[in-house]
Amino acid sequence: SDLTPQFLTVGASLNLLHAPSGRSSTVLLEEWLKSDMSASELIVSLRIPIAKAVYLTQRSMLRPQNCHAYLNTALSASISADRLQNVRLAVGALPQAMLATQTAALLEGKNVKDLQQLLPELAATLRKEVQFTDGHDLQYRETLLHTFMYKYLQSLSEGGTDTFINLSRPLPTSNDVSFVNDVNGATVAGAIPKHTARAQASGEIKYAGDVDMPAGGVHA
């Protein structure tokens, strides 16, 4: 799930019910992901603690909707006397999500004034720590690791650029999209019905499976 790194970062835990004994238990999500995930365990609830003073998350995907991420990450920390504390960094879409404990340990206690110069070491440690289990878009995903770390350091550094400014973006309502010219309010493009929609919804359209197999025909 794209939410798993975010849950890992804040230290979420699971309440489990074990069948057939009916015994209940609580386990940290990070520990449960490393377990055998027994079929007799039922997840009853998920406990999500309040995030630290700093909570950042990043995700890259092929398209903004209905698409799994190429890579997603989350970072939480607190800052005291200009130094990072309680740093937790999680990476997902590997496909198994994980905590990058070695990279987080390098960030722990560092002064926010010195973060930019640590980028090469942090990026190299993160790349070594994260093991991709498949070769799908491997080079691109490795580049994303470096990019995400750079954006984290920019946002955490004293005087750095906030790369996590919330941009105003309306929620999509459906596939019927209208674009509006902000200059004069004129409609640039309105909702246009898909030309095959009526035939598909009514059942009038014929697909390959609706056509009878001709004499001597074979399946590919």
CSV table of C-alpha atoms in Angstrom, one decimal:
chain,number,residue,atom,x,y,z
A,1,SER,CA,0.0,0.0,0.0
A,2,ASP,CA,1.1,3.6,-0.7
A,3,LEU,CA,0.2,4.4,2.9
A,4,THR,CA,2.5,1.8,4.5
A,5,PRO,CA,5.7,4.0,4.6
A,6,GLN,CA,3.6,6.8,6.2
A,7,PHE,CA,2.3,4.4,8.9
A,8,LEU,CA,5.8,3.0,9.5
A,9,THR,CA,7.3,6.4,9.9
A,10,VAL,CA,4.9,7.4,12.7
A,11,GLY,CA,5.3,4.0,14.5
A,12,ALA,CA,1.8,2.6,13.8
A,13,SER,CA,0.8,-0.7,15.4
A,14,LEU,CA,-1.7,-3.4,14.7
A,15,ASN,CA,-4.3,-5.0,17.0
A,16,LEU,CA,-4.6,-8.7,16.0
A,17,LEU,CA,-7.1,-11.4,16.8
A,18,HIS,CA,-5.7,-15.0,16.6
A,19,ALA,CA,-8.0,-17.8,15.5
A,20,PRO,CA,-9.2,-20.2,16.7
A,21,SER,CA,-8.0,-19.3,20.3
A,22,GLY,CA,-9.5,-15.9,20.2
A,23,ARG,CA,-6.3,-14.4,21.8
A,24,SER,CA,-5.6,-10.8,21.0
A,25,SER,CA,-2.2,-9.1,20.7
A,26,THR,CA,-0.6,-5.8,19.6
A,27,VAL,CA,2.4,-5.6,17.4
A,28,LEU,CA,4.3,-2.8,15.7
A,29,LEU,CA,3.7,-2.6,11.9
A,30,GLU,CA,7.4,-2.8,11.2
A,31,GLU,CA,7.6,-6.1,13.1
A,32,TRP,CA,4.5,-7.6,11.6
A,33,LEU,CA,5.8,-6.9,8.0
A,34,LYS,CA,8.8,-9.0,8.9
A,35,SER,CA,6.7,-11.9,10.2
A,36,ASP,CA,5.1,-14.8,8.4
A,37,MET,CA,1.7,-13.1,8.4
A,38,SER,CA,-0.2,-16.1,9.5
A,39,ALA,CA,-3.5,-16.8,7.8
A,40,SER,CA,-5.0,-17.3,11.3
A,41,GLU,CA,-4.4,-13.6,12.2
A,42,LEU,CA,-7.1,-11.1,11.8
A,43,ILE,CA,-6.3,-7.4,11.8
A,44,VAL,CA,-8.9,-5.8,14.1
A,45,SER,CA,-7.6,-2.2,14.1
A,46,LEU,CA,-4.7,0.1,13.2
A,47,ARG,CA,-3.3,2.5,15.8
A,48,ILE,CA,-1.7,5.6,14.2
A,49,PRO,CA,0.2,7.9,16.7
A,50,ILE,CA,0.4,11.6,16.2
A,51,ALA,CA,3.3,12.5,13.9
A,52,LYS,CA,6.4,14.4,15.2
A,53,ALA,CA,6.9,18.1,14.7
A,54,VAL,CA,8.3,17.4,11.2
A,55,TYR,CA,6.4,15.0,8.9
A,56,LEU,CA,7.1,14.8,5.2
A,57,THR,CA,6.1,12.3,2.5
A,58,GLN,CA,6.9,11.9,-1.2
A,59,ARG,CA,5.5,9.7,-4.0
A,60,SER,CA,6.2,9.3,-7.7
A,61,MET,CA,3.9,7.5,-10.1
A,62,LEU,CA,3.1,7.2,-13.7
A,63,ARG,CA,-0.1,9.2,-13.5
A,64,PRO,CA,-1.9,11.0,-10.7
A,65,GLN,CA,-4.8,8.6,-10.4
A,66,ASN,CA,-5.4,4.9,-10.3
A,67,CYS,CA,-1.7,4.0,-10.3
A,68,HIS,CA,0.7,2.4,-8.0
A,69,ALA,CA,3.8,4.4,-7.1
A,70,TYR,CA,7.2,3.8,-8.6
A,71,LEU,CA,8.6,4.8,-5.2
A,72,ASN,CA,7.2,6.4,-2.1
A,73,THR,CA,8.9,7.6,1.1
A,74,ALA,CA,8.0,9.3,4.4
A,75,LEU,CA,10.1,11.0,7.0
A,76,SER,CA,9.3,12.2,10.5
A,77,ALA,CA,11.5,13.9,13.1
A,78,SER,CA,11.6,16.5,15.8
A,79,ILE,CA,14.0,19.5,15.9
A,80,SER,CA,15.5,20.7,19.2
A,81,ALA,CA,18.2,23.3,19.4
A,82,ASP,CA,18.6,23.1,15.6
A,83,ARG,CA,19.3,19.4,15.8
A,84,LEU,CA,17.3,16.5,14.4
A,85,GLN,CA,15.9,14.0,16.8
A,86,ASN,CA,13.8,10.8,16.7
A,87,VAL,CA,14.4,10.5,12.9
A,88,ARG,CA,12.4,7.8,11.1
A,89,LEU,CA,12.6,7.2,7.4
A,90,ALA,CA,10.5,4.7,5.5
A,91,VAL,CA,10.6,3.6,1.8
A,92,GLY,CA,7.8,1.7,0.0
A,93,ALA,CA,7.1,0.2,-3.5
A,94,LEU,CA,10.0,-2.2,-3.3
A,95,PRO,CA,7.5,-4.0,-3.2
A,96,GLN,CA,7.8,-4.5,0.6
A,97,ALA,CA,7.9,-1.3,2.6
A,98,MET,CA,10.8,-0.9,5.1
A,99,LEU,CA,12.4,1.4,7.6
A,100,ALA,CA,15.7,2.9,6.4
A,101,THR,CA,17.3,2.7,9.9
A,102,GLN,CA,20.9,3.2,8.8
A,103,THR,CA,20.1,6.4,6.9
A,104,ALA,CA,17.9,7.7,9.7
A,105,ALA,CA,20.8,7.0,12.1
A,106,LEU,CA,23.0,9.2,10.0
A,107,LEU,CA,20.5,12.1,10.2
A,108,GLU,CA,20.0,11.7,14.0
A,109,GLY,CA,21.5,14.6,15.9
A,110,LYS,CA,22.7,16.5,12.9
A,111,ASN,CA,22.5,20.3,12.8
A,112,VAL,CA,19.9,21.6,10.3
A,113,LYS,CA,22.6,24.1,9.2
A,114,ASP,CA,24.9,21.2,8.0
A,115,LEU,CA,22.4,19.0,6.2
A,116,GLN,CA,23.1,20.0,2.6
A,117,GLN,CA,26.8,18.9,2.8
A,118,LEU,CA,25.6,15.5,4.0
A,119,LEU,CA,23.7,14.7,0.8
A,120,PRO,CA,26.3,12.5,-0.9
A,121,GLU,CA,26.8,10.4,2.1
A,122,LEU,CA,23.1,10.1,2.9
A,123,ALA,CA,22.1,9.3,-0.7
A,124,ALA,CA,24.8,6.6,-0.9
A,125,THR,CA,23.7,5.1,2.4
A,126,LEU,CA,20.1,5.1,1.4
A,127,ARG,CA,20.8,3.5,-2.0
A,128,LYS,CA,22.9,0.8,-0.4
A,129,GLU,CA,20.2,0.1,2.3
A,130,VAL,CA,17.3,-0.1,0.0
A,131,GLN,CA,17.2,-3.3,-2.0
A,132,PHE,CA,14.9,-3.4,-5.0
A,133,THR,CA,13.5,-6.9,-5.5
A,134,ASP,CA,12.8,-6.5,-9.3
A,135,GLY,CA,14.3,-4.7,-12.2
A,136,HIS,CA,11.3,-2.7,-13.2
A,137,ASP,CA,12.4,0.9,-14.1
A,138,LEU,CA,15.3,0.2,-11.8
A,139,GLN,CA,17.5,3.1,-12.9
A,140,TYR,CA,14.7,5.6,-12.6
A,141,ARG,CA,13.7,4.4,-9.1
A,142,GLU,CA,17.3,4.6,-8.0
A,143,THR,CA,17.4,8.2,-9.2
A,144,LEU,CA,14.2,8.9,-7.2
A,145,LEU,CA,15.9,7.8,-4.0
A,146,HIS,CA,18.5,10.5,-4.5
A,147,THR,CA,15.9,13.1,-5.6
A,148,PHE,CA,13.7,12.4,-2.6
A,149,MET,CA,16.6,12.7,-0.2
A,150,TYR,CA,17.6,16.0,-1.7
A,151,LYS,CA,14.1,17.4,-1.2
A,152,TYR,CA,14.0,16.3,2.4
A,153,LEU,CA,17.3,18.0,3.1
A,154,GLN,CA,16.2,21.2,1.4
A,155,SER,CA,13.1,21.3,3.5
A,156,LEU,CA,14.8,20.5,6.8
A,157,SER,CA,17.8,22.8,6.3
A,158,GLU,CA,17.9,26.2,7.9
A,159,GLY,CA,17.1,28.7,5.2
A,160,GLY,CA,16.4,26.0,2.7
A,161,THR,CA,13.6,25.9,0.2
A,162,ASP,CA,10.4,24.4,1.4
A,163,THR,CA,9.7,21.7,-1.3
A,164,PHE,CA,6.5,20.7,0.4
A,165,ILE,CA,4.3,23.8,0.1
A,166,ASN,CA,0.7,22.8,-0.2
A,167,LEU,CA,-0.7,23.8,-3.6
A,168,SER,CA,-4.3,24.5,-4.1
A,169,ARG,CA,-5.8,21.7,-6.1
A,170,PRO,CA,-9.5,20.7,-6.3
A,171,LEU,CA,-10.5,17.1,-5.8
A,172,PRO,CA,-11.5,15.3,-9.0
A,173,THR,CA,-15.2,14.5,-9.2
A,174,SER,CA,-15.2,12.0,-12.1
A,175,ASN,CA,-13.8,11.5,-15.6
A,176,ASP,CA,-15.9,14.4,-16.8
A,177,VAL,CA,-13.3,17.2,-16.5
A,178,SER,CA,-13.8,20.9,-17.2
A,179,PHE,CA,-10.9,23.2,-17.6
A,180,VAL,CA,-11.5,26.9,-16.9
A,181,ASN,CA,-9.4,29.8,-18.0
A,182,ASP,CA,-8.5,31.7,-14.8
A,183,VAL,CA,-7.9,34.9,-16.7
A,184,ASN,CA,-11.4,35.6,-17.9
A,185,GLY,CA,-13.4,32.7,-16.5
A,186,ALA,CA,-14.2,31.4,-20.0
A,187,THR,CA,-14.5,27.6,-20.4
A,188,VAL,CA,-11.7,26.2,-22.5
A,189,ALA,CA,-13.0,22.7,-22.6
A,190,GLY,CA,-16.2,21.3,-21.2
A,191,ALA,CA,-17.3,17.8,-20.3
A,192,ILE,CA,-17.4,15.7,-23.5
A,193,PRO,CA,-19.2,12.3,-23.3
A,194,LYS,CA,-17.2,9.3,-24.6
A,195,HIS,CA,-18.7,8.5,-28.0
A,196,THR,CA,-18.9,4.7,-27.3
A,197,ALA,CA,-20.3,5.1,-23.8
A,198,ARG,CA,-24.0,4.7,-24.6
A,199,ALA,CA,-23.5,1.6,-26.8
A,200,GLN,CA,-21.2,0.0,-24.1
A,201,ALA,CA,-23.6,0.7,-21.3
A,202,SER,CA,-26.7,-0.5,-23.2
A,203,GLY,CA,-25.1,-3.7,-24.4
A,204,GLU,CA,-25.6,-2.8,-28.0
A,205,ILE,CA,-21.9,-2.9,-28.9
A,206,LYS,CA,-20.4,-6.2,-29.9
A,207,TYR,CA,-17.0,-7.4,-28.6
A,208,ALA,CA,-14.9,-10.3,-29.9
A,209,GLY,CA,-16.4,-12.6,-27.3
A,210,ASP,CA,-19.9,-11.9,-28.6
A,211,VAL,CA,-19.1,-13.1,-32.1
A,212,ASP,CA,-19.7,-16.8,-32.8
A,213,MET,CA,-16.7,-18.8,-33.8
A,214,PRO,CA,-16.8,-19.5,-37.6
A,215,ALA,CA,-16.4,-23.0,-39.0
A,216,GLY,CA,-12.7,-24.0,-38.8
A,217,GLY,CA,-11.9,-21.1,-36.5
A,218,VAL,CA,-9.2,-21.5,-33.9
A,219,HIS,CA,-8.3,-19.6,-30.7
A,220,ALA,CA,-5.0,-17.8,-30.7
